[in-house]
Short mmCIF file of C-alpha atoms in Angstrom, two decimals:
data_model
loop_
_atom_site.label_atom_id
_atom_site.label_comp_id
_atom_site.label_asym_id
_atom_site.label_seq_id
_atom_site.Cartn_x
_atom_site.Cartn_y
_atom_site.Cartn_z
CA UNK A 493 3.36 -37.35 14.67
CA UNK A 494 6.28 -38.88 15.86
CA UNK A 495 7.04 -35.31 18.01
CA UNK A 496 3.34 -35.20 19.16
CA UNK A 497 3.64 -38.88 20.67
CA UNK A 498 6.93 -37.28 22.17
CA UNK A 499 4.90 -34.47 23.75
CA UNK A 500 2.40 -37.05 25.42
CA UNK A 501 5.04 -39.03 27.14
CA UNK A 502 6.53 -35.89 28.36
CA UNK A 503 3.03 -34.55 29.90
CA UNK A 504 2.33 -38.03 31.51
CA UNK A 505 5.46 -37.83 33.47
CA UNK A 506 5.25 -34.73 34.08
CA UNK A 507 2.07 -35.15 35.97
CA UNK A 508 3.53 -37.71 37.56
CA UNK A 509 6.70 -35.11 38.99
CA UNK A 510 5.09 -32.94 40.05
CA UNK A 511 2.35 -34.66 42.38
CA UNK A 512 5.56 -35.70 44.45
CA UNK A 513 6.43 -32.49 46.02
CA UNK A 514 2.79 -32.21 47.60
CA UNK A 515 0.53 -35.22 48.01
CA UNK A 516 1.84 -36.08 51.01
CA UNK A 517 1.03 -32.46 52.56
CA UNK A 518 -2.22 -32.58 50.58
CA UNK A 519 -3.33 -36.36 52.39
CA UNK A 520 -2.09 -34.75 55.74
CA UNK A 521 -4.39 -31.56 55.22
CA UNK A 522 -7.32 -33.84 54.85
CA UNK A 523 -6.87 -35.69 58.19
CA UNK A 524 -5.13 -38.07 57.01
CA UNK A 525 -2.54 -40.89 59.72
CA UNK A 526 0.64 -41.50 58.46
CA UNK A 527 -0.23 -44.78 57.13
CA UNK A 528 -2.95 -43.65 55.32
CA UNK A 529 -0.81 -40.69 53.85
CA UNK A 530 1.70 -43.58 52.23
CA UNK A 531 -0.96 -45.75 51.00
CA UNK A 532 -2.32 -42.49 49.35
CA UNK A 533 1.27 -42.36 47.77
CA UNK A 534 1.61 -45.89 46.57
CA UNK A 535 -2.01 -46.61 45.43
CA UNK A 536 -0.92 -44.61 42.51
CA UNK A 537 1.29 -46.91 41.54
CA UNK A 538 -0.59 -50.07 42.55
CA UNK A 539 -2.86 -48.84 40.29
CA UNK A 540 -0.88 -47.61 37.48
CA UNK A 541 0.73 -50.91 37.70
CA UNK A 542 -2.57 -52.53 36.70
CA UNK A 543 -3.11 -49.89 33.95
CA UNK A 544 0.12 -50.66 32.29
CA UNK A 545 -0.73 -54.22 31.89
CA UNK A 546 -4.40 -53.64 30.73
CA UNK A 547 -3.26 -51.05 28.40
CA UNK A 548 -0.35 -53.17 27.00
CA UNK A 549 -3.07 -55.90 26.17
CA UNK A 550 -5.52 -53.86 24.42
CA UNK A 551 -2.95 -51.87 22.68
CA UNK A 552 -1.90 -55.11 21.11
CA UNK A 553 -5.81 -55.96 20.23
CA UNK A 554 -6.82 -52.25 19.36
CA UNK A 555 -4.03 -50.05 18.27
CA UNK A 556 -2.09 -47.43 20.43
CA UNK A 557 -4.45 -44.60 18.74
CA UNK A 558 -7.22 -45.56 20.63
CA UNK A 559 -6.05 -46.79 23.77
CA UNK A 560 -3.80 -43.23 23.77
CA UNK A 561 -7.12 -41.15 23.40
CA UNK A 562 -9.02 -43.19 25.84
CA UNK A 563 -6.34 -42.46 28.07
CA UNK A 564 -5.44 -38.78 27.64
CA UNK A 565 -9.41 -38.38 28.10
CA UNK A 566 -9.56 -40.55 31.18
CA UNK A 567 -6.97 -38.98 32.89
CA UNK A 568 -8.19 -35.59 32.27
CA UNK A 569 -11.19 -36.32 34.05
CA UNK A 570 -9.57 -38.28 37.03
CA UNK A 571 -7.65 -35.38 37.80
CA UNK A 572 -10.44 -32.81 38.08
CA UNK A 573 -11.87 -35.29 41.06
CA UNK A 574 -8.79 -34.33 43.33
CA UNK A 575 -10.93 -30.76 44.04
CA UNK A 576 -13.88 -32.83 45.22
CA UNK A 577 -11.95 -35.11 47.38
CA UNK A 578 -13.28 -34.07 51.39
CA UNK A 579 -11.17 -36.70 53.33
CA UNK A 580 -8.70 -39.37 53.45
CA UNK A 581 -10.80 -42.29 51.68
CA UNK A 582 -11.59 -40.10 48.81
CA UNK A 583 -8.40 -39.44 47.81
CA UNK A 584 -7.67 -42.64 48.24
CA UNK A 585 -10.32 -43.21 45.69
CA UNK A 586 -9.01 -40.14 43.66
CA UNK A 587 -5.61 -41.88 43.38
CA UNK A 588 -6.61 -45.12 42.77
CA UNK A 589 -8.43 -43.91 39.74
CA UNK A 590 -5.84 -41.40 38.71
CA UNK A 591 -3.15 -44.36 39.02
CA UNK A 592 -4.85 -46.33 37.04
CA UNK A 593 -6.34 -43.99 34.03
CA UNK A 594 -2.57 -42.73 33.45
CA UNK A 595 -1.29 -45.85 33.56
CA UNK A 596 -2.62 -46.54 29.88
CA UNK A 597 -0.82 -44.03 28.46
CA UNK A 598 2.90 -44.58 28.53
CA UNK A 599 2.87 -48.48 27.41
CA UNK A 600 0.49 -47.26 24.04
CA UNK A 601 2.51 -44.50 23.64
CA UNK A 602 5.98 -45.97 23.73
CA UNK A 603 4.64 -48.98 21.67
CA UNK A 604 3.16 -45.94 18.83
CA UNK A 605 7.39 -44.94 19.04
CA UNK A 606 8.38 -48.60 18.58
CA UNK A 607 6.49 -49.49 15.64
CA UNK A 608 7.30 -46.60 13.79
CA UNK A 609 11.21 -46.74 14.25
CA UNK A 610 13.61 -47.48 12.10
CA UNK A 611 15.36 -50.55 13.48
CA UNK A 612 18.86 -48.84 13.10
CA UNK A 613 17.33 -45.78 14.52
CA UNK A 614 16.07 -47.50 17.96
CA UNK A 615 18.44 -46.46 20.21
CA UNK A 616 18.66 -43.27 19.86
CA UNK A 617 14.91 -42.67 19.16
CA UNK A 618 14.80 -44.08 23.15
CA UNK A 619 17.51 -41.69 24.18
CA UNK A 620 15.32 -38.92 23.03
CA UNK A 621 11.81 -40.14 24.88
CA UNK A 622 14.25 -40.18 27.72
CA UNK A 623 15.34 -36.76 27.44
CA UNK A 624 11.72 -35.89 27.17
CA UNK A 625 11.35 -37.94 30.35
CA UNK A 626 14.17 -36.16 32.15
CA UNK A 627 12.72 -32.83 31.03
CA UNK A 628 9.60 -33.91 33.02
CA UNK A 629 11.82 -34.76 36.25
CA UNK A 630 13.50 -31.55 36.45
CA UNK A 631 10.21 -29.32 35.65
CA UNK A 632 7.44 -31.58 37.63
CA UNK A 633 8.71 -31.13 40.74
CA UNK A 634 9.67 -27.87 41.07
CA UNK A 635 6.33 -26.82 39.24
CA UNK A 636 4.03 -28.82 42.30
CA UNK A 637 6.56 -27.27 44.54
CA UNK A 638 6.11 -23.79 43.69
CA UNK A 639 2.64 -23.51 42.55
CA UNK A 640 1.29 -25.38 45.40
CA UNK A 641 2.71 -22.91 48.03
CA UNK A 642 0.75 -20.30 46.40
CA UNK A 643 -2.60 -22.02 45.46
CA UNK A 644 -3.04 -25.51 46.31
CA UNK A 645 -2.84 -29.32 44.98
CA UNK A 646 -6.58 -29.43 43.72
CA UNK A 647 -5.56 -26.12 41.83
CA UNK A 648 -2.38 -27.98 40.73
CA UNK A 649 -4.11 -30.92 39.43
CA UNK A 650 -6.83 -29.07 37.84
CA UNK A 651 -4.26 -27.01 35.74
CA UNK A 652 -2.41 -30.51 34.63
CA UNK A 653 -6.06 -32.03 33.66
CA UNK A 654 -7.05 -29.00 31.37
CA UNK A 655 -3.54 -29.51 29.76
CA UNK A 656 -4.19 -33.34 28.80
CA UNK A 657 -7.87 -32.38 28.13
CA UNK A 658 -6.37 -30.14 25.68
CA UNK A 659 -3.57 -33.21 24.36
CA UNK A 660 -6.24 -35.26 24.36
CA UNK A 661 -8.59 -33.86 21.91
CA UNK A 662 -4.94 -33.14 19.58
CA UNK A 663 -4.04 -36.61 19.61
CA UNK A 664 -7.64 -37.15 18.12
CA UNK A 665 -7.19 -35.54 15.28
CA UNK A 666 -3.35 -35.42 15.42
CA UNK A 667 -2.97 -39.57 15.84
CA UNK A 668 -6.24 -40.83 13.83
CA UNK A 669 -4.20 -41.71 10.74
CA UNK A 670 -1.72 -44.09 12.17
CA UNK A 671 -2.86 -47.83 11.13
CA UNK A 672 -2.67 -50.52 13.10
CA UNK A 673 -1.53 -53.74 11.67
CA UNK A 674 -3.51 -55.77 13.57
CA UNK A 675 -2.37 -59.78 14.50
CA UNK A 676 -3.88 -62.69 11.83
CA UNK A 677 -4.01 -65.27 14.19
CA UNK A 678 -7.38 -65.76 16.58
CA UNK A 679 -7.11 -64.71 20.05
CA UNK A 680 -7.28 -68.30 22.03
CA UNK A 681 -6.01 -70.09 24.52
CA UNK A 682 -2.30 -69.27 22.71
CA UNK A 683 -2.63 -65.79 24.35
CA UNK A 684 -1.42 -66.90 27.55
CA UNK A 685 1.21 -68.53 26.05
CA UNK A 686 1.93 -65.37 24.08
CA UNK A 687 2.58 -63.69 27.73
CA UNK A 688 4.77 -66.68 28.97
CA UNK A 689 6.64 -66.18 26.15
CA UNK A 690 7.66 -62.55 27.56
CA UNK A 691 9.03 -63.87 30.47
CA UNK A 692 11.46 -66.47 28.64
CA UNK A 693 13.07 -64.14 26.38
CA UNK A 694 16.66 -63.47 28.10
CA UNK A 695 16.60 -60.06 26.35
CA UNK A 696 13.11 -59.40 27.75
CA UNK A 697 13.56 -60.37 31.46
CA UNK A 698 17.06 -58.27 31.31
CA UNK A 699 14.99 -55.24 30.19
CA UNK A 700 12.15 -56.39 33.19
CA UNK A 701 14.63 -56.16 35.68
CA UNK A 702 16.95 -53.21 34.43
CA UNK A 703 13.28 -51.05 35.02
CA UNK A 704 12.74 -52.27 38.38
CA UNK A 705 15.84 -51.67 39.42
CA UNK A 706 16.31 -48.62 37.65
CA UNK A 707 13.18 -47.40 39.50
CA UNK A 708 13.83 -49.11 42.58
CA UNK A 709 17.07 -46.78 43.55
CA UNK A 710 14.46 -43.90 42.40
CA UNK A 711 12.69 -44.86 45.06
CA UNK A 712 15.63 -45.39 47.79
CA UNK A 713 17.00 -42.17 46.55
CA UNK A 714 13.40 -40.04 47.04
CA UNK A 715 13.34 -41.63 50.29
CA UNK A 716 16.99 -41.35 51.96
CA UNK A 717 18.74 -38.30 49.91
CA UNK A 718 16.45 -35.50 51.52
CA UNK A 719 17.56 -36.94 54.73
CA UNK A 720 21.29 -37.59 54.38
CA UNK A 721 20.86 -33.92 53.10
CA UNK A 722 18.87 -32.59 56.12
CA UNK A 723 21.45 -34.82 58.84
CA UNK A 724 24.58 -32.71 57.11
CA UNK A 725 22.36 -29.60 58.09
CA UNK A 726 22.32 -28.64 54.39
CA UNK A 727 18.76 -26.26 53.14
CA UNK A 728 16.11 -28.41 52.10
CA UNK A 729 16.20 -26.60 48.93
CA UNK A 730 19.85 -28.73 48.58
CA UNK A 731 17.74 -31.84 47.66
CA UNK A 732 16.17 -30.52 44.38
CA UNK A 733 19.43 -28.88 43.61
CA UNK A 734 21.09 -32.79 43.35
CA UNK A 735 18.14 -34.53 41.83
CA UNK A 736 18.43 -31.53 39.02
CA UNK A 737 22.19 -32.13 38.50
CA UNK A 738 21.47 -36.10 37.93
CA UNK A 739 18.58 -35.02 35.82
CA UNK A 740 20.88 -32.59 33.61
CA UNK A 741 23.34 -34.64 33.17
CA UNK A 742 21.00 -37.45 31.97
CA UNK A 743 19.73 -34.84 29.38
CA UNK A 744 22.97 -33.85 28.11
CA UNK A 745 23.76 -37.49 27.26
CA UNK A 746 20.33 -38.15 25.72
CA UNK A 747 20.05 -34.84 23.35
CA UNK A 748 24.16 -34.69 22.84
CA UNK A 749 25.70 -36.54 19.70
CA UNK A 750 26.75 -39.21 21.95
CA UNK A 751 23.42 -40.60 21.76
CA UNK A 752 24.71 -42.13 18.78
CA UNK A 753 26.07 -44.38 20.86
CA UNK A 754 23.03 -46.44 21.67
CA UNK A 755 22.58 -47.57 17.97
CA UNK A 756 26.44 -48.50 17.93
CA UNK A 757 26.60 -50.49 21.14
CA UNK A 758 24.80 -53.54 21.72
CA UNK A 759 22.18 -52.61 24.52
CA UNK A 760 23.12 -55.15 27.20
CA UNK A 761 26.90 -53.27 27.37
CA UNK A 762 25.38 -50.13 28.05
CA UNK A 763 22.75 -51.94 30.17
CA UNK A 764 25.77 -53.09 32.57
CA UNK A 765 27.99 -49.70 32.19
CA UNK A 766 24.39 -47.91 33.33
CA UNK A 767 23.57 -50.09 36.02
CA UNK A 768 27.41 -50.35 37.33
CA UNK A 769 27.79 -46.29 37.45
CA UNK A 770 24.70 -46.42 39.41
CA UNK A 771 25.57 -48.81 41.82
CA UNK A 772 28.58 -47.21 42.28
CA UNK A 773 27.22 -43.70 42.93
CA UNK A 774 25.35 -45.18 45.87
CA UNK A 775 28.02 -46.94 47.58
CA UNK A 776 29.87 -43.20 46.69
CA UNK A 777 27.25 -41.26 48.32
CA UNK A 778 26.75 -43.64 51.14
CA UNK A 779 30.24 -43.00 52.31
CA UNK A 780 30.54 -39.01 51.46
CA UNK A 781 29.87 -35.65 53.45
CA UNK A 782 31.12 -32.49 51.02
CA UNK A 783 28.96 -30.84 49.23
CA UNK A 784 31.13 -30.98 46.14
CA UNK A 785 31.30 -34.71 46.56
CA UNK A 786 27.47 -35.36 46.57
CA UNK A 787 27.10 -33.68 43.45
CA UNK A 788 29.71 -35.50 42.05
CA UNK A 789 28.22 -38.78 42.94
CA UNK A 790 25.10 -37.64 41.31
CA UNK A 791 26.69 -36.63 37.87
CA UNK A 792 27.72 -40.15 38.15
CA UNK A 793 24.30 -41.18 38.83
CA UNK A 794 22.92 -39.15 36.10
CA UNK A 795 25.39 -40.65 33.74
CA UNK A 796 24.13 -44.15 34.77
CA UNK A 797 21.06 -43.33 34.09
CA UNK A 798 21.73 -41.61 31.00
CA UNK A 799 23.05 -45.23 29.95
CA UNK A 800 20.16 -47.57 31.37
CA UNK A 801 17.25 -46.37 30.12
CA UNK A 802 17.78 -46.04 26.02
CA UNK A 803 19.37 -49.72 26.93
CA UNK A 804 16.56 -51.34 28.48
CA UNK A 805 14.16 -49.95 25.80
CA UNK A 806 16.06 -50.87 23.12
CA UNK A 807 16.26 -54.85 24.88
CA UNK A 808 12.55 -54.46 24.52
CA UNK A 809 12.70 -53.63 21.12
CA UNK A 810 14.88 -56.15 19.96
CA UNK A 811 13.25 -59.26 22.02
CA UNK A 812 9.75 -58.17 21.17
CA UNK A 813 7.57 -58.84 18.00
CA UNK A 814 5.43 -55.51 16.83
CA UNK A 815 2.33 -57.57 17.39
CA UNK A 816 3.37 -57.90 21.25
CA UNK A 817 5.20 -55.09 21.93
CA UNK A 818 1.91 -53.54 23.56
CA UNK A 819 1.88 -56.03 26.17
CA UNK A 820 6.02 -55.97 26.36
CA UNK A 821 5.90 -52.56 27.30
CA UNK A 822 2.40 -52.78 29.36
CA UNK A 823 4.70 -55.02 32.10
CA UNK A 824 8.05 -53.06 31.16
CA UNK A 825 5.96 -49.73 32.84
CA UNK A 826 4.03 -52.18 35.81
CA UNK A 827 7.86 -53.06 36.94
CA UNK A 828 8.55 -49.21 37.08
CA UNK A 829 5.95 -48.73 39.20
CA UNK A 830 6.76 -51.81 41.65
CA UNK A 831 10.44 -50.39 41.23
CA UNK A 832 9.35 -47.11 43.19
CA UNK A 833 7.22 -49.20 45.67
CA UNK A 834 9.73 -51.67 46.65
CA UNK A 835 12.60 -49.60 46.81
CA UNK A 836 11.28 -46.91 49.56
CA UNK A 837 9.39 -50.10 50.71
CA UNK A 838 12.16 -52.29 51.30
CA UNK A 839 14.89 -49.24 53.02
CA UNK A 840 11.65 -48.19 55.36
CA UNK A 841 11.03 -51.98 56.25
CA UNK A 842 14.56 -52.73 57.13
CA UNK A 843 14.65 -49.35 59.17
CA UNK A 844 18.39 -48.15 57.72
CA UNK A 845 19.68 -45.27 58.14
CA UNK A 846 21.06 -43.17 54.73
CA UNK A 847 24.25 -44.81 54.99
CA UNK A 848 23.45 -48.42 55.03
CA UNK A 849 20.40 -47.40 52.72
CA UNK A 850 22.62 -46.50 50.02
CA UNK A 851 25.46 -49.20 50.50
CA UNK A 852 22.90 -52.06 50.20
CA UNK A 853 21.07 -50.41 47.26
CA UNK A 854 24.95 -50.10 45.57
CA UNK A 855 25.29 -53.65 45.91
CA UNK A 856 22.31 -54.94 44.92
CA UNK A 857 23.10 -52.69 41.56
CA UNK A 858 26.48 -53.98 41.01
CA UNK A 859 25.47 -57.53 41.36
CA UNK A 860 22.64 -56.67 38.70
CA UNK A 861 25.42 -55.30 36.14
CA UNK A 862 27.63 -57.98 37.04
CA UNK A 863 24.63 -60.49 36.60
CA UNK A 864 22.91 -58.87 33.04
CA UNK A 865 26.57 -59.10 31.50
CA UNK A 866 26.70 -63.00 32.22
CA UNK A 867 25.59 -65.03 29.34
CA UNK A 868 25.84 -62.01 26.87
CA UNK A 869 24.05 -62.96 23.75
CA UNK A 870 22.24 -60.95 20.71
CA UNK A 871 18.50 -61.22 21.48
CA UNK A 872 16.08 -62.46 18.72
CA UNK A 873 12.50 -60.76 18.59
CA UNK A 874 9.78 -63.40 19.74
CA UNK A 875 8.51 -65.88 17.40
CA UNK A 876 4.66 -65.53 16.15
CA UNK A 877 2.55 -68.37 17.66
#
């Protein structure tokens, strides 16, 4: 089961890759202005931010079986709707709804992984839904890429909804026999509390931030690498080739016996070592011109990354009761989303170019580390209320 649940948080990203290559062309094909062509881009995740938090609440009240199924079906359906959208403010209805159905599935599916791990096993259980999450960023992008210059995005997204039609009725049969342990207290007024509580956990906030910021230099880098690429007259096909080295080398840490290494190392070490590589591969590729050099900077990256993400799962883990780890991971996935947002947000609002772009987003990365190291102290899981 536990390799089926694996599967589903594969697909979901995946879906998610490889709409990046070609929803832009496909808004700009409808008639869409450029501003409506970015708010088709981030109403997916202004929407999948609100999924994550509903689905984090009723995973908690429900179970992850159902909330996963409800999903899987959801989303199937949403993305059958992108070959009936005509013009700019249906896709924008498309995406919304697309954002939002998806954005029940990761939270309920990492929370299945969570409860059923072996507390000794954590870390490297994450390292593995992060290779599984890497796989998804190497193969979604070139997928949309490729198969949309020979069909087209409706085509694209009707191929990725039959495949999680198809998950969807597995997980059915696949998923029914996982119980839920479901809470003994009443739902009352304690339940905001309950959420407050999530926000006061050191551990907890640490993990909060480490995904926004882990997504928010996702988003600077989506943004500013294609065109430091394109100003050193590089082929545009050089930008995939760099995001696939930081994405390989990610996977080789995740699948290679020095996963072990999350399990052995308290999380907020390799939290720091993570965040610190990455900060220092943008002030690196801020500053660099060979084409040796930027792939160098983006093993480092990859290396970073390798590091953050079992960390910042495994914080989760550790500062989260089972009986709230729904909604834990249901605002752990909303600050992914806002990561993206405010990352290409922020660079486009300040109007940098791709050096200062990627010195400020180094430094705001170091500080991070330096800050998430400060105070270091073993997290306790949250009391019951």
């Amino acid at each position: 089961m536990r390799a089926f649940v694996y599967i589903i948080v594969f697909f979901s990203f995946f879906d998610l890759f490889s709409q990046l290559p070609v929803m832009s062309p496909f808004a700009l094909s409808l008639g869409a202005t450029p501003f409506l062509t970015g708010l088709a881009v981030g109403l997916y995740s202004f929407s999948n931010t609100i999924g994550n938090v509903i689905s984090g609440f009723l995973t908690d009240r429900r179970g992850p079986f159902m909330i996963l199924v409800v999903g899987l079906f959801a989303s199937a359906i949403s993305l059958f709707l992108y070959s009936f959208a005509s013009d700019p403010i249906s896709l924008l209805g498309v995406r919304f709804v697309h954002g939002f159905m998806e954005g029940l599935i990761v939270p309920a599916a990492f929370t299945y992984l969570a409860n059923r791990t072996e507390e000794s096993k954590r870390g490297r259980s994450v390292a593995i839904s992060g290779a599984f999450v890497g796989f998804a960023a190497i193969l979604g992008p070139a997928y949309g890429g490729i198969v949309a210059a020979k069909t087209s995005t409706p085509f694209i997204m009707a191929v990725n909804g039959g495949i999680m039609f198809i998950i969807a009725i597995s997980a059915f049969f696949v998923l029914r026999s996982f119980k839920h342990v479901r809470k003994t207290t009443k739902l009352n007024s304690a339940s905001t509390f309950r959420v407050r509580m999530l926000f006061k956990s050191p551990g907890m906030v640490r993990a909060f931030a480490g995904a926004f910021f882990l997504m928010f230099s996702q988003g600077v880098l989506a943004l500013v690498l294609p065109l430091k690429v394109e100003a050193l007259n590089f082929d545009t096909k050089m930008t995939g080739l760099l995001l696939s080295t930081f994405g390989v080398t990610a996977l080789l840490i995740f699948l290679l016996p020095i996963n072990r290494i999350f399990d052995r190392v308290r999380p907020m070490v390799t939290l720091s070592f993570g965040m610190l590589l990455m900060g220092l591969s943008m002030l690196f590729l801020s500053q660099v011109e060979e084409l040796l050099f930027l792939y160098v900077a983006m093993i480092i990256y990859g290396v970073g990354f390798a590091f953050l993400f079992p960390s910042i799962n495994s914080l989760l883990i550790d500062s989260s009761a089972p009986e709230f780890r729904g909604k834990a991971y249901g605002y752990f996935y909303a600050f992914f989303s806002i990561g993206v947002v405010a990352g290409s947000g922020l660079i486009g609002y300040l109007d940098l170019d791709f050096q200062r772009a990627f010195l400020l987003t180094g430094v705001i990365l170091i500080l991070v580390a330096g800050y998430a190291i400060v105070g270091l102290r073993r997290n306790k899981p949250l009391p019951n209320v």
